[in-house]
Each structure stands twice: as structure tokens, then as C-alpha cells.
Short mmCIF file of C-alpha atoms in Angstrom, two decimals:
data_model
loop_
_atom_site.label_atom_id
_atom_site.label_comp_id
_atom_site.label_asym_id
_atom_site.label_seq_id
_atom_site.Cartn_x
_atom_site.Cartn_y
_atom_site.Cartn_z
CA THR A 404 142.70 179.88 55.04
CA THR A 405 141.03 182.44 52.56
CA THR A 406 142.91 185.36 50.73
CA GLU A 407 141.19 189.07 49.98
CA THR A 408 140.35 187.72 46.46
CA GLY A 409 138.46 184.32 47.31
CA ASP A 410 141.18 181.66 46.73
CA THR A 411 141.83 179.25 49.45
CA THR A 412 145.35 178.55 50.39
CA THR A 413 146.59 175.91 53.32
CA GLU A 414 149.80 176.37 55.81
CA ASP A 415 152.41 173.99 55.59
CA ASP A 416 152.38 171.47 58.70
CA ASP A 417 155.69 170.64 59.54
CA ASP A 418 153.75 167.23 60.91
CA ASP A 419 152.96 166.38 57.69
CA ASP A 420 156.04 166.08 55.50
CA VAL A 421 156.73 162.60 54.57
CA ASP A 422 160.54 161.75 53.83
CA VAL A 423 160.76 160.33 50.56
CA ASP A 424 163.99 158.27 51.74
CA ASP A 425 161.45 156.53 54.12
CA ASP A 426 160.81 153.50 53.72
CA PRO A 427 157.76 152.27 52.98
CA PRO A 428 155.74 150.40 55.39
CA ILE A 429 156.77 146.81 56.12
CA LEU A 430 153.24 145.81 55.11
CA SER A 431 153.04 147.35 51.80
CA ARG A 432 156.03 144.98 50.71
CA GLN A 433 154.15 141.65 51.15
CA ASN A 434 153.08 141.34 47.82
CA ASN A 435 156.15 142.00 46.17
CA ARG A 436 156.83 138.94 44.06
CA ALA A 437 160.33 137.23 42.97
CA ILE A 438 160.64 136.52 39.92
CA ILE A 439 162.57 133.28 38.98
CA SER A 440 163.28 130.28 36.70
CA ARG A 441 160.79 127.64 37.11
CA SER A 442 164.33 125.57 37.03
CA ARG A 443 165.99 127.54 39.27
CA ALA A 444 163.27 127.33 42.09
CA GLY A 445 164.95 125.34 44.53
CA GLY A 446 167.76 125.10 46.84
CA VAL A 447 169.10 128.28 47.96
CA VAL A 448 166.52 130.73 45.98
CA ARG A 449 163.62 128.78 47.59
CA LYS A 450 165.23 129.45 50.74
CA CYS A 451 165.50 133.06 50.51
CA ILE A 452 161.98 133.62 49.21
CA ASP A 453 160.58 131.35 52.03
CA ALA A 454 162.87 133.33 54.42
CA LEU A 455 161.73 136.85 53.14
CA ALA A 456 158.12 135.61 52.94
CA ASP A 457 158.63 134.75 56.94
CA ARG A 458 159.56 137.98 57.28
CA ASN A 459 156.48 139.44 55.18
CA LEU A 460 158.95 141.02 52.80
CA LEU A 461 158.02 139.31 49.83
CA HIS A 462 154.38 136.98 48.62
CA ARG A 463 155.71 133.58 48.85
CA GLU A 464 155.04 132.53 45.60
CA PRO A 465 157.10 133.64 42.98
CA ILE A 466 156.50 134.25 39.09
CA HIS A 467 158.18 131.85 37.00
CA VAL A 468 160.09 134.03 33.92
CA SER A 469 162.84 132.52 31.57
CA GLY A 470 165.25 134.74 30.23
CA ALA A 471 167.23 137.95 31.82
CA GLY A 472 165.47 140.04 29.38
CA TYR A 473 161.78 139.10 30.32
CA LYS A 474 163.15 139.30 33.90
CA THR A 475 164.69 142.65 33.42
CA LEU A 476 161.26 144.09 31.76
CA SER A 477 159.08 142.53 34.60
CA LEU A 478 161.71 144.08 37.15
CA ILE A 479 161.06 147.35 35.32
CA THR A 480 157.19 147.51 34.60
CA GLY A 481 156.12 145.33 38.21
CA THR A 482 152.55 144.91 35.92
CA ASP A 483 152.09 141.87 39.12
CA GLY A 484 154.49 142.96 41.97
CA GLU A 485 157.52 142.02 40.34
CA THR A 486 160.06 143.19 42.50
CA LEU A 487 163.28 140.70 43.48
CA TRP A 488 165.16 138.61 40.99
CA PHE A 489 167.52 136.28 43.33
CA PHE A 490 169.87 134.45 41.64
CA PRO A 491 173.21 133.55 43.76
CA LYS A 492 174.91 131.24 41.42
CA GLN A 493 176.70 130.93 38.11
CA GLY A 494 174.65 131.05 35.33
CA THR A 495 174.18 134.76 34.08
CA SER A 496 176.84 136.70 32.19
CA LEU A 497 177.81 140.46 32.16
CA TRP A 498 175.67 140.57 28.66
CA ASP A 499 172.37 139.15 30.56
CA VAL A 500 172.40 141.43 33.25
CA ALA A 501 174.41 144.98 32.19
CA ALA A 502 171.19 146.81 30.50
CA ALA A 503 169.46 145.68 33.67
CA ASP A 504 172.01 147.42 35.91
CA ALA A 505 171.10 150.56 34.12
CA ILE A 506 167.64 150.72 33.54
CA LEU A 507 167.01 149.39 37.40
CA ARG A 508 169.44 152.05 38.80
CA SER A 509 167.63 155.15 36.66
CA ILE A 510 164.55 153.79 38.16
CA GLY A 511 165.66 154.09 41.99
CA GLY A 512 166.60 149.81 41.78
CA CYS A 513 169.81 147.87 42.53
CA LEU A 514 171.58 144.91 40.60
CA SER A 515 174.72 143.37 42.20
CA ASP A 516 176.17 140.32 42.70
CA LYS A 517 175.29 137.87 46.27
CA ASN A 518 177.26 139.99 48.22
CA GLY A 519 175.98 143.05 47.72
CA ASN A 520 178.84 144.27 45.33
CA ASP A 521 178.51 146.10 42.00
CA ILE A 522 179.27 144.10 38.98
CA ASP A 523 182.53 144.84 37.22
CA TYR A 524 181.46 144.97 33.51
CA SER A 525 185.42 145.47 32.60
CA LYS A 526 185.92 141.49 32.48
CA SER A 527 186.85 140.23 28.65
CA ARG A 528 184.15 138.31 27.03
CA GLN A 529 186.05 135.17 28.09
CA ASN A 530 185.86 136.02 31.58
CA ALA A 531 182.00 137.66 31.29
CA GLU A 532 180.58 134.84 33.62
CA ASN A 533 178.46 136.03 37.12
CA VAL A 534 180.39 133.81 39.49
CA GLU A 535 179.13 135.60 42.34
CA GLY A 536 175.24 135.68 40.68
CA ILE A 537 172.95 138.38 40.99
CA ILE A 538 170.45 140.07 43.08
CA ALA A 539 168.53 142.42 41.21
CA CYS A 540 165.22 144.23 42.60
CA ASN A 541 163.36 147.52 41.75
CA ASP A 542 163.33 148.52 45.68
CA THR A 543 166.75 149.20 47.16
CA TRP A 544 165.68 148.49 50.91
CA LEU A 545 164.59 145.39 49.94
CA HIS A 546 167.55 144.48 47.87
CA ARG A 547 169.93 145.51 50.88
CA GLU A 548 167.65 142.90 53.35
CA CYS A 549 168.01 140.40 50.96
CA VAL A 550 171.87 140.79 50.52
CA ARG A 551 171.65 141.13 54.51
CA LEU A 552 169.59 137.77 54.94
CA PHE A 553 171.91 135.48 52.61
CA GLN A 554 174.89 136.76 54.27
CA GLU A 555 173.66 136.38 57.75
CA GLU A 556 171.95 132.87 56.96
CA GLN A 557 175.17 131.81 54.82
CA TRP A 558 172.94 129.31 52.45
CA ASP A 559 174.85 127.07 50.71
CA ASP A 560 175.14 128.02 46.62
CA ASP A 561 174.96 124.65 45.44
CA ASP A 562 172.01 123.28 47.85
CA ASP A 563 169.44 121.93 45.78
CA GLU A 564 167.28 120.33 48.36
#
């Protein structure tokens, strides 16, 4: 519509409203990439990536990244589609993931153990090993799907085929 001063205005059309909490279309996720250490790319990690790729939720080829800090930075920037850090085994410590957890949450992501539980940062330094592994993701919906799939499939953590 045009006002008396010649300005153009638009009317709100409720049919065009988008709920920001809606998940993006599944097809938009197929270019998301997992970030993993090359030395830990087999077994349950590979099975999870393949299962998510089979569902068009993740690209089949992960990006190999060393170190928790670099993985965190990659998840935050997402320069090459980095979206998921899946490592459901021992091998990280509280100090490896505490900052990642805080930063990911601040940008709408999530970090948990392999069962979807928050990490307990009140442990002593002697008990600081994340024995339940981690799942970190800058997409909370994909994080939930990864946890759900891991629980449904019941992959053996020690499976290194």
C-alpha cells in the first residue's frame, strides 16, 4: 500500500511468518561436516558419520582436525561446514571441552557426553577424564539426532573395525 506521503508499506501476512525455532529443511544439512582426529576416524565414529550421512544429515567425508581447541574453533566458525564433533569414548578431559561447551551454548550449539547429558565440571583434576566421551555440535537439532542414533544403534565404544 502507499501512504499519503508516497511511502510504500507492506501488510503483515501471517502465512509468511516463519517460526525461528523450526528446524531448517533436512536437505540443508547434507553438507554439514563432522570434524574428527584422523587417528580416531574408525569404529564407532565412522559408523555414526555413515549413519548420519545415510540419512542426509551429514556429509560422508569428515574433516580431519587435530586438538580439542582447533575442533572447537572449527565448530564455532563453520568455515567449511564443520558442524559435529563426535567422540563417544574416553580421550578428552574437562579442560579440553569446558570453553567449547560455554562458547557453543552461547551461539546456540550444544556439548554433552555420548548419552546427551551435560558434562559435570565440578569433578576434581584427578577425575577430569570425560569417560563418557563427547558430542559437540553447533546445531542442537543435529546434536539430538546424533545422541538418539547413538542410543538406538548401541554401537560398541571399543569397536574399531
